[in-house]
């Protein structure tokens, strides 16, 4: 069967904050064609590299997503202000701004939208900074497109579950899944991104020992090249937040294995 010429229905390209119209995305095998008008989610792509933007636009449209592309911070802010995105792919290095600051701005406005950082900066400090600022995932360049799409699908599935709402509780800790807010003893706990996911994971499995490998797979995916040190860093940060004000410890270390959420004496 001959390939089908795809048009970018619902996809917008922006440069410097202004729309420059719709673009054809080239030829793709007809075997993967989605039903007419079918869309899975709306995605904002922020990257100043035209080749990467074109590749992502083509691939995401191929998968059925509605896509808006921005080549810099100004264009990204303009697109985000119009709202309605289910996920954001964000490069760190932009010609007119810092991707980390843009991440902070997005996260302040929308605590729940999944944000995946795309960057050639793969040092541990950059990854930790991005995740601490609220990124949900950190994908180093160059990346395998199939893996990026799988990570995006995983984040969207997670968002769908959280959007259903519900509250998780253990001891005096409470997490509102829909609002992505946490508290202990009625006092807000400032957790976002991976720290929030880690707390949810513990609350989903109270008084069960969670191996470091299981935590790695839950937070970064089974194929992640992130080491166990990252788990130790996030557990330490989460403990600090949970124990503010002299609250008793809830997350305990099980030497040689991992961690467990339990009250002292249980």
PDB file of C-alpha atoms in Angstrom:
ATOM      1  CA  UNK A   1       0.000   0.000   0.000  1.00  0.00           C
ATOM      2  CA  UNK A   2       1.469   3.400  -0.907  1.00  0.00           C
ATOM      3  CA  UNK A   3       2.342   5.856   1.863  1.00  0.00           C
ATOM      4  CA  UNK A   4      -0.172   8.516   2.833  1.00  0.00           C
ATOM      5  CA  UNK A   5       0.573  12.240   2.787  1.00  0.00           C
ATOM      6  CA  UNK A   6      -0.274  13.546   6.251  1.00  0.00           C
ATOM      7  CA  UNK A   7      -1.382  17.079   6.984  1.00  0.00           C
ATOM      8  CA  UNK A   8      -0.876  18.680  10.401  1.00  0.00           C
ATOM      9  CA  UNK A   9      -4.512  18.921  11.443  1.00  0.00           C
ATOM     10  CA  UNK A  10      -4.688  20.834  14.718  1.00  0.00           C
ATOM     11  CA  UNK A  11      -0.925  21.508  14.745  1.00  0.00           C
ATOM     12  CA  UNK A  12       0.364  25.052  14.935  1.00  0.00           C
ATOM     13  CA  UNK A  13       3.864  26.351  14.390  1.00  0.00           C
ATOM     14  CA  UNK A  14       4.970  29.471  16.217  1.00  0.00           C
ATOM     15  CA  UNK A  15       8.057  31.621  15.930  1.00  0.00           C
ATOM     16  CA  UNK A  16       8.700  34.566  18.223  1.00  0.00           C
ATOM     17  CA  UNK A  17       5.220  34.210  19.694  1.00  0.00           C
ATOM     18  CA  UNK A  18       3.314  34.442  16.394  1.00  0.00           C
ATOM     19  CA  UNK A  19       1.589  31.723  14.430  1.00  0.00           C
ATOM     20  CA  UNK A  20       3.135  30.940  11.073  1.00  0.00           C
ATOM     21  CA  UNK A  21       0.432  28.558   9.962  1.00  0.00           C
ATOM     22  CA  UNK A  22       0.052  24.847   9.495  1.00  0.00           C
ATOM     23  CA  UNK A  23       2.690  22.648   7.939  1.00  0.00           C
ATOM     24  CA  UNK A  24       2.613  19.305   6.141  1.00  0.00           C
ATOM     25  CA  UNK A  25       4.478  16.648   8.067  1.00  0.00           C
ATOM     26  CA  UNK A  26       5.710  14.530   5.197  1.00  0.00           C
ATOM     27  CA  UNK A  27       5.053  10.911   4.291  1.00  0.00           C
ATOM     28  CA  UNK A  28       4.349   8.243   6.858  1.00  0.00           C
ATOM     29  CA  UNK A  29       3.391   4.576   6.456  1.00  0.00           C
ATOM     30  CA  UNK A  30      -0.355   4.145   6.096  1.00  0.00           C
ATOM     31  CA  UNK A  31      -0.355   1.161   8.442  1.00  0.00           C
ATOM     32  CA  UNK A  32      -0.155   3.547  11.404  1.00  0.00           C
ATOM     33  CA  UNK A  33      -2.892   5.908  10.280  1.00  0.00           C
ATOM     34  CA  UNK A  34      -5.392   6.914  12.981  1.00  0.00           C
ATOM     35  CA  UNK A  35      -9.062   7.503  12.400  1.00  0.00           C
ATOM     36  CA  UNK A  36     -10.106  10.828  10.905  1.00  0.00           C
ATOM     37  CA  UNK A  37     -10.108  13.587  13.470  1.00  0.00           C
ATOM     38  CA  UNK A  38      -8.900  11.300  16.226  1.00  0.00           C
ATOM     39  CA  UNK A  39      -6.639  12.949  18.797  1.00  0.00           C
ATOM     40  CA  UNK A  40      -5.123  11.575  21.972  1.00  0.00           C
ATOM     41  CA  UNK A  41      -3.936  14.704  23.740  1.00  0.00           C
ATOM     42  CA  UNK A  42      -2.613  18.205  23.124  1.00  0.00           C
ATOM     43  CA  UNK A  43       1.156  18.644  23.375  1.00  0.00           C
ATOM     44  CA  UNK A  44       3.342  21.764  23.462  1.00  0.00           C
ATOM     45  CA  UNK A  45       6.831  21.247  21.993  1.00  0.00           C
ATOM     46  CA  UNK A  46       9.422  23.888  22.966  1.00  0.00           C
ATOM     47  CA  UNK A  47      12.778  23.521  21.176  1.00  0.00           C
ATOM     48  CA  UNK A  48      14.905  25.971  19.200  1.00  0.00           C
ATOM     49  CA  UNK A  49      16.399  23.264  16.950  1.00  0.00           C
ATOM     50  CA  UNK A  50      14.288  23.210  13.749  1.00  0.00           C
ATOM     51  CA  UNK A  51      15.297  19.634  12.939  1.00  0.00           C
ATOM     52  CA  UNK A  52      14.237  18.320  16.345  1.00  0.00           C
ATOM     53  CA  UNK A  53      11.001  20.330  16.203  1.00  0.00           C
ATOM     54  CA  UNK A  54      10.189  18.924  12.772  1.00  0.00           C
ATOM     55  CA  UNK A  55      10.928  15.368  13.903  1.00  0.00           C
ATOM     56  CA  UNK A  56       8.789  15.700  17.030  1.00  0.00           C
ATOM     57  CA  UNK A  57       5.926  17.349  15.176  1.00  0.00           C
ATOM     58  CA  UNK A  58       5.956  14.582  12.586  1.00  0.00           C
ATOM     59  CA  UNK A  59       6.135  11.791  15.151  1.00  0.00           C
ATOM     60  CA  UNK A  60       3.521  13.226  17.510  1.00  0.00           C
ATOM     61  CA  UNK A  61       1.071  13.918  14.704  1.00  0.00           C
ATOM     62  CA  UNK A  62       1.763  10.413  13.451  1.00  0.00           C
ATOM     63  CA  UNK A  63       0.615   9.138  16.841  1.00  0.00           C
ATOM     64  CA  UNK A  64      -2.558  11.232  16.707  1.00  0.00           C
ATOM     65  CA  UNK A  65      -1.649  14.110  19.016  1.00  0.00           C
ATOM     66  CA  UNK A  66      -2.605  17.752  18.492  1.00  0.00           C
ATOM     67  CA  UNK A  67       0.680  19.658  18.596  1.00  0.00           C
ATOM     68  CA  UNK A  68       1.782  23.257  19.040  1.00  0.00           C
ATOM     69  CA  UNK A  69       5.466  24.058  18.477  1.00  0.00           C
ATOM     70  CA  UNK A  70       7.445  27.000  19.837  1.00  0.00           C
ATOM     71  CA  UNK A  71      11.030  27.934  18.978  1.00  0.00           C
ATOM     72  CA  UNK A  72      11.780  29.868  22.167  1.00  0.00           C
ATOM     73  CA  UNK A  73      10.621  31.052  25.576  1.00  0.00           C
ATOM     74  CA  UNK A  74       8.519  33.952  24.272  1.00  0.00           C
ATOM     75  CA  UNK A  75       6.623  31.760  21.837  1.00  0.00           C
ATOM     76  CA  UNK A  76       6.181  29.091  24.502  1.00  0.00           C
ATOM     77  CA  UNK A  77       4.729  31.563  27.002  1.00  0.00           C
ATOM     78  CA  UNK A  78       2.310  32.858  24.367  1.00  0.00           C
ATOM     79  CA  UNK A  79       1.157  29.345  23.527  1.00  0.00           C
ATOM     80  CA  UNK A  80       0.886  28.304  27.175  1.00  0.00           C
ATOM     81  CA  UNK A  81      -1.168  31.407  27.987  1.00  0.00           C
ATOM     82  CA  UNK A  82      -3.856  30.155  25.617  1.00  0.00           C
ATOM     83  CA  UNK A  83      -3.990  27.009  27.734  1.00  0.00           C
ATOM     84  CA  UNK A  84      -5.350  23.573  27.091  1.00  0.00           C
ATOM     85  CA  UNK A  85      -2.168  21.444  26.967  1.00  0.00           C
ATOM     86  CA  UNK A  86      -2.099  17.905  28.290  1.00  0.00           C
ATOM     87  CA  UNK A  87       1.715  17.637  28.202  1.00  0.00           C
ATOM     88  CA  UNK A  88       4.806  19.740  27.471  1.00  0.00           C
ATOM     89  CA  UNK A  89       8.144  18.736  25.914  1.00  0.00           C
ATOM     90  CA  UNK A  90      10.603  21.430  26.981  1.00  0.00           C
ATOM     91  CA  UNK A  91      14.212  22.026  25.939  1.00  0.00           C
ATOM     92  CA  UNK A  92      16.511  23.581  28.544  1.00  0.00           C
ATOM     93  CA  UNK A  93      18.619  25.787  26.279  1.00  0.00           C
ATOM     94  CA  UNK A  94      16.516  28.373  24.483  1.00  0.00           C
ATOM     95  CA  UNK A  95      17.733  31.428  22.539  1.00  0.00           C
ATOM     96  CA  UNK A  96      15.646  33.922  24.498  1.00  0.00           C
ATOM     97  CA  UNK A  97      15.396  32.404  27.947  1.00  0.00           C
ATOM     98  CA  UNK A  98      16.267  29.647  30.390  1.00  0.00           C
ATOM     99  CA  UNK A  99      14.254  26.447  30.141  1.00  0.00           C
ATOM    100  CA  UNK A 100      14.469  25.934  33.899  1.00  0.00           C
ATOM    101  CA  UNK A 101      12.823  29.307  34.541  1.00  0.00           C
ATOM    102  CA  UNK A 102      10.182  28.488  31.973  1.00  0.00           C
ATOM    103  CA  UNK A 103       9.603  25.198  33.781  1.00  0.00           C
ATOM    104  CA  UNK A 104       9.076  27.075  37.050  1.00  0.00           C
ATOM    105  CA  UNK A 105       6.580  29.425  35.398  1.00  0.00           C
ATOM    106  CA  UNK A 106       4.641  26.564  33.821  1.00  0.00           C
ATOM    107  CA  UNK A 107       4.573  24.647  37.089  1.00  0.00           C
ATOM    108  CA  UNK A 108       3.300  27.647  39.062  1.00  0.00           C
ATOM    109  CA  UNK A 109       0.445  28.065  36.606  1.00  0.00           C
ATOM    110  CA  UNK A 110      -0.393  24.376  36.233  1.00  0.00           C
ATOM    111  CA  UNK A 111       0.836  21.988  38.958  1.00  0.00           C
ATOM    112  CA  UNK A 112      -0.562  18.939  37.168  1.00  0.00           C
ATOM    113  CA  UNK A 113       0.492  19.155  33.497  1.00  0.00           C
ATOM    114  CA  UNK A 114       3.221  16.579  32.710  1.00  0.00           C
ATOM    115  CA  UNK A 115       6.482  18.286  31.680  1.00  0.00           C
ATOM    116  CA  UNK A 116       9.296  16.307  30.068  1.00  0.00           C
ATOM    117  CA  UNK A 117      12.658  18.060  29.810  1.00  0.00           C
ATOM    118  CA  UNK A 118      14.657  17.477  26.605  1.00  0.00           C
ATOM    119  CA  UNK A 119      18.289  18.515  26.788  1.00  0.00           C
ATOM    120  CA  UNK A 120      21.865  17.684  25.895  1.00  0.00           C
ATOM    121  CA  UNK A 121      22.822  18.548  29.488  1.00  0.00           C
ATOM    122  CA  UNK A 122      22.872  15.094  31.045  1.00  0.00           C
ATOM    123  CA  UNK A 123      24.914  15.804  34.172  1.00  0.00           C
ATOM    124  CA  UNK A 124      23.422  14.745  37.493  1.00  0.00           C
ATOM    125  CA  UNK A 125      23.165  18.327  38.764  1.00  0.00           C
ATOM    126  CA  UNK A 126      21.025  19.402  35.790  1.00  0.00           C
ATOM    127  CA  UNK A 127      18.762  16.370  36.104  1.00  0.00           C
ATOM    128  CA  UNK A 128      18.261  16.910  39.821  1.00  0.00           C
ATOM    129  CA  UNK A 129      17.609  20.623  39.306  1.00  0.00           C
ATOM    130  CA  UNK A 130      14.988  19.986  36.636  1.00  0.00           C
ATOM    131  CA  UNK A 131      13.214  17.321  38.660  1.00  0.00           C
ATOM    132  CA  UNK A 132      13.319  19.444  41.813  1.00  0.00           C
ATOM    133  CA  UNK A 133      11.755  22.353  39.919  1.00  0.00           C
ATOM    134  CA  UNK A 134       8.821  20.151  38.987  1.00  0.00           C
ATOM    135  CA  UNK A 135       9.739  18.290  35.792  1.00  0.00           C
ATOM    136  CA  UNK A 136       8.072  14.891  35.582  1.00  0.00           C
ATOM    137  CA  UNK A 137      10.790  13.319  33.446  1.00  0.00           C
ATOM    138  CA  UNK A 138      14.215  14.213  32.070  1.00  0.00           C
ATOM    139  CA  UNK A 139      15.171  12.875  28.632  1.00  0.00           C
ATOM    140  CA  UNK A 140      18.777  13.467  27.513  1.00  0.00           C
ATOM    141  CA  UNK A 141      19.644  14.151  23.883  1.00  0.00           C
ATOM    142  CA  UNK A 142      20.188  12.269  21.690  1.00  0.00           C
ATOM    143  CA  UNK A 143      17.167  10.116  22.506  1.00  0.00           C
ATOM    144  CA  UNK A 144      15.377   7.202  20.884  1.00  0.00           C
ATOM    145  CA  UNK A 145      12.068   8.489  19.565  1.00  0.00           C
ATOM    146  CA  UNK A 146      10.214   5.315  20.554  1.00  0.00           C
ATOM    147  CA  UNK A 147      11.404   5.714  24.151  1.00  0.00           C
ATOM    148  CA  UNK A 148      10.386   9.377  24.264  1.00  0.00           C
ATOM    149  CA  UNK A 149       6.906   8.514  22.995  1.00  0.00           C
ATOM    150  CA  UNK A 150       6.633   5.725  25.571  1.00  0.00           C
ATOM    151  CA  UNK A 151       7.638   8.119  28.355  1.00  0.00           C
ATOM    152  CA  UNK A 152       5.051  10.619  27.142  1.00  0.00           C
ATOM    153  CA  UNK A 153       2.341   7.955  27.136  1.00  0.00           C
ATOM    154  CA  UNK A 154       3.333   6.917  30.663  1.00  0.00           C
ATOM    155  CA  UNK A 155       3.030  10.495  31.922  1.00  0.00           C
ATOM    156  CA  UNK A 156      -0.353  10.929  30.260  1.00  0.00           C
ATOM    157  CA  UNK A 157      -1.604   7.682  31.804  1.00  0.00           C
ATOM    158  CA  UNK A 158      -0.422   8.873  35.202  1.00  0.00           C
ATOM    159  CA  UNK A 159      -2.165  12.199  34.710  1.00  0.00           C
ATOM    160  CA  UNK A 160      -5.400  10.419  33.754  1.00  0.00           C
ATOM    161  CA  UNK A 161      -5.289   8.403  36.974  1.00  0.00           C
ATOM    162  CA  UNK A 162      -4.576  11.481  39.095  1.00  0.00           C
ATOM    163  CA  UNK A 163      -7.311  13.443  37.336  1.00  0.00           C
ATOM    164  CA  UNK A 164      -9.863  10.947  38.616  1.00  0.00           C
ATOM    165  CA  UNK A 165      -9.218  12.414  42.020  1.00  0.00           C
ATOM    166  CA  UNK A 166      -9.219  10.623  45.314  1.00  0.00           C
ATOM    167  CA  UNK A 167      -7.235  11.014  48.494  1.00  0.00           C
ATOM    168  CA  UNK A 168      -4.482   8.785  49.877  1.00  0.00           C
ATOM    169  CA  UNK A 169      -3.922   8.753  53.652  1.00  0.00           C
ATOM    170  CA  UNK A 170      -1.505   7.160  56.062  1.00  0.00           C
ATOM    171  CA  UNK A 171      -1.024   8.227  59.675  1.00  0.00           C
ATOM    172  CA  UNK A 172      -1.357  12.034  59.553  1.00  0.00           C
ATOM    173  CA  UNK A 173      -0.205  12.322  55.911  1.00  0.00           C
ATOM    174  CA  UNK A 174      -2.767  13.082  53.227  1.00  0.00           C
ATOM    175  CA  UNK A 175      -2.369  13.430  49.456  1.00  0.00           C
ATOM    176  CA  UNK A 176      -5.066  14.845  47.182  1.00  0.00           C
ATOM    177  CA  UNK A 177      -4.355  13.168  43.841  1.00  0.00           C
ATOM    178  CA  UNK A 178      -6.568  15.442  41.786  1.00  0.00           C
ATOM    179  CA  UNK A 179      -5.106  18.673  43.156  1.00  0.00           C
ATOM    180  CA  UNK A 180      -1.587  17.188  43.496  1.00  0.00           C
ATOM    181  CA  UNK A 181      -1.330  18.564  47.017  1.00  0.00           C
ATOM    182  CA  UNK A 182       0.059  16.943  50.141  1.00  0.00           C
ATOM    183  CA  UNK A 183      -0.214  17.730  53.836  1.00  0.00           C
ATOM    184  CA  UNK A 184       0.785  16.333  57.204  1.00  0.00           C
ATOM    185  CA  UNK A 185      -1.278  17.089  60.240  1.00  0.00           C
ATOM    186  CA  UNK A 186      -3.143  19.642  58.142  1.00  0.00           C
ATOM    187  CA  UNK A 187       0.080  21.488  57.275  1.00  0.00           C
ATOM    188  CA  UNK A 188       0.912  21.708  53.529  1.00  0.00           C
ATOM    189  CA  UNK A 189       3.956  19.775  52.315  1.00  0.00           C
ATOM    190  CA  UNK A 190       5.649  21.463  49.321  1.00  0.00           C
ATOM    191  CA  UNK A 191       6.294  18.477  47.044  1.00  0.00           C
ATOM    192  CA  UNK A 192       6.172  18.438  43.230  1.00  0.00           C
ATOM    193  CA  UNK A 193       7.427  16.314  40.358  1.00  0.00           C
ATOM    194  CA  UNK A 194       9.312  13.168  41.333  1.00  0.00           C
ATOM    195  CA  UNK A 195       9.061  13.922  45.049  1.00  0.00           C
ATOM    196  CA  UNK A 196       5.266  13.969  44.764  1.00  0.00           C
ATOM    197  CA  UNK A 197       5.284  10.702  42.791  1.00  0.00           C
ATOM    198  CA  UNK A 198       7.554   9.123  45.396  1.00  0.00           C
ATOM    199  CA  UNK A 199       5.202  10.124  48.214  1.00  0.00           C
ATOM    200  CA  UNK A 200       2.241   8.718  46.277  1.00  0.00           C
ATOM    201  CA  UNK A 201       4.143   5.453  45.738  1.00  0.00           C
ATOM    202  CA  UNK A 202       4.811   5.117  49.464  1.00  0.00           C
ATOM    203  CA  UNK A 203       1.177   5.886  50.317  1.00  0.00           C
ATOM    204  CA  UNK A 204      -0.014   3.307  47.796  1.00  0.00           C
ATOM    205  CA  UNK A 205       2.101   0.683  49.595  1.00  0.00           C
ATOM    206  CA  UNK A 206       2.098   1.545  53.318  1.00  0.00           C
ATOM    207  CA  UNK A 207       4.089  -0.751  55.616  1.00  0.00           C
ATOM    208  CA  UNK A 208       5.507  -2.580  52.594  1.00  0.00           C
ATOM    209  CA  UNK A 209       9.231  -2.636  51.854  1.00  0.00           C
ATOM    210  CA  UNK A 210       9.914  -0.945  48.509  1.00  0.00           C
ATOM    211  CA  UNK A 211      13.194  -1.920  46.875  1.00  0.00           C
ATOM    212  CA  UNK A 212      15.332   0.832  45.382  1.00  0.00           C
ATOM    213  CA  UNK A 213      15.032  -0.884  42.010  1.00  0.00           C
ATOM    214  CA  UNK A 214      11.231  -0.782  42.229  1.00  0.00           C
ATOM    215  CA  UNK A 215      11.300   2.924  43.090  1.00  0.00           C
ATOM    216  CA  UNK A 216      13.643   3.593  40.162  1.00  0.00           C
ATOM    217  CA  UNK A 217      11.317   1.759  37.781  1.00  0.00           C
ATOM    218  CA  UNK A 218       8.248   3.591  39.098  1.00  0.00           C
ATOM    219  CA  UNK A 219       9.733   7.073  38.941  1.00  0.00           C
ATOM    220  CA  UNK A 220      12.035   6.871  35.905  1.00  0.00           C
ATOM    221  CA  UNK A 221      10.856   3.811  33.972  1.00  0.00           C
ATOM    222  CA  UNK A 222      12.303   0.283  33.773  1.00  0.00           C
ATOM    223  CA  UNK A 223      14.951   1.242  31.195  1.00  0.00           C
ATOM    224  CA  UNK A 224      16.206   4.360  32.974  1.00  0.00           C
ATOM    225  CA  UNK A 225      19.954   4.767  33.357  1.00  0.00           C
ATOM    226  CA  UNK A 226      19.486   6.683  36.615  1.00  0.00           C
ATOM    227  CA  UNK A 227      21.324   5.068  39.527  1.00  0.00           C
ATOM    228  CA  UNK A 228      20.152   4.247  43.070  1.00  0.00           C
ATOM    229  CA  UNK A 229      21.812   7.423  44.345  1.00  0.00           C
ATOM    230  CA  UNK A 230      18.936   9.392  42.814  1.00  0.00           C
ATOM    231  CA  UNK A 231      16.490   7.402  44.950  1.00  0.00           C
ATOM    232  CA  UNK A 232      18.535   8.163  48.067  1.00  0.00           C
ATOM    233  CA  UNK A 233      18.532  11.879  47.233  1.00  0.00           C
ATOM    234  CA  UNK A 234      14.758  12.036  46.781  1.00  0.00           C
ATOM    235  CA  UNK A 235      14.035   9.931  49.850  1.00  0.00           C
ATOM    236  CA  UNK A 236      16.239  12.241  51.926  1.00  0.00           C
ATOM    237  CA  UNK A 237      14.464  15.318  50.562  1.00  0.00           C
ATOM    238  CA  UNK A 238      11.035  13.800  51.160  1.00  0.00           C
ATOM    239  CA  UNK A 239      11.973  12.830  54.700  1.00  0.00           C
ATOM    240  CA  UNK A 240      13.087  16.380  55.400  1.00  0.00           C
ATOM    241  CA  UNK A 241       9.774  17.781  54.197  1.00  0.00           C
ATOM    242  CA  UNK A 242       7.728  15.214  56.127  1.00  0.00           C
ATOM    243  CA  UNK A 243       9.685  15.730  59.345  1.00  0.00           C
ATOM    244  CA  UNK A 244       9.553  19.536  59.428  1.00  0.00           C
ATOM    245  CA  UNK A 245       8.405  20.864  62.766  1.00  0.00           C
ATOM    246  CA  UNK A 246       9.737  17.835  64.638  1.00  0.00           C
ATOM    247  CA  UNK A 247       7.255  15.353  63.209  1.00  0.00           C
ATOM    248  CA  UNK A 248       8.220  11.704  63.795  1.00  0.00           C
ATOM    249  CA  UNK A 249       9.888   9.761  61.007  1.00  0.00           C
ATOM    250  CA  UNK A 250       7.653   7.775  58.676  1.00  0.00           C
ATOM    251  CA  UNK A 251      10.048   6.652  55.926  1.00  0.00           C
ATOM    252  CA  UNK A 252      12.510   4.107  57.306  1.00  0.00           C
ATOM    253  CA  UNK A 253      15.553   2.521  55.666  1.00  0.00           C
ATOM    254  CA  UNK A 254      15.644  -1.248  55.258  1.00  0.00           C
ATOM    255  CA  UNK A 255      19.354  -1.873  54.872  1.00  0.00           C
ATOM    256  CA  UNK A 256      20.388  -3.637  51.714  1.00  0.00           C
ATOM    257  CA  UNK A 257      16.864  -3.492  50.288  1.00  0.00           C
ATOM    258  CA  UNK A 258      15.118  -0.134  50.218  1.00  0.00           C
ATOM    259  CA  UNK A 259      12.569   1.785  52.270  1.00  0.00           C
ATOM    260  CA  UNK A 260       9.273   1.347  54.079  1.00  0.00           C
ATOM    261  CA  UNK A 261       6.539   3.795  55.111  1.00  0.00           C
ATOM    262  CA  UNK A 262       5.415   3.001  58.650  1.00  0.00           C
ATOM    263  CA  UNK A 263       4.780   4.640  61.990  1.00  0.00           C
ATOM    264  CA  UNK A 264       7.286   4.022  64.767  1.00  0.00           C
ATOM    265  CA  UNK A 265       6.319   1.019  66.845  1.00  0.00           C
ATOM    266  CA  UNK A 266       4.459  -0.751  64.056  1.00  0.00           C
TER     267      UNK A 266
END
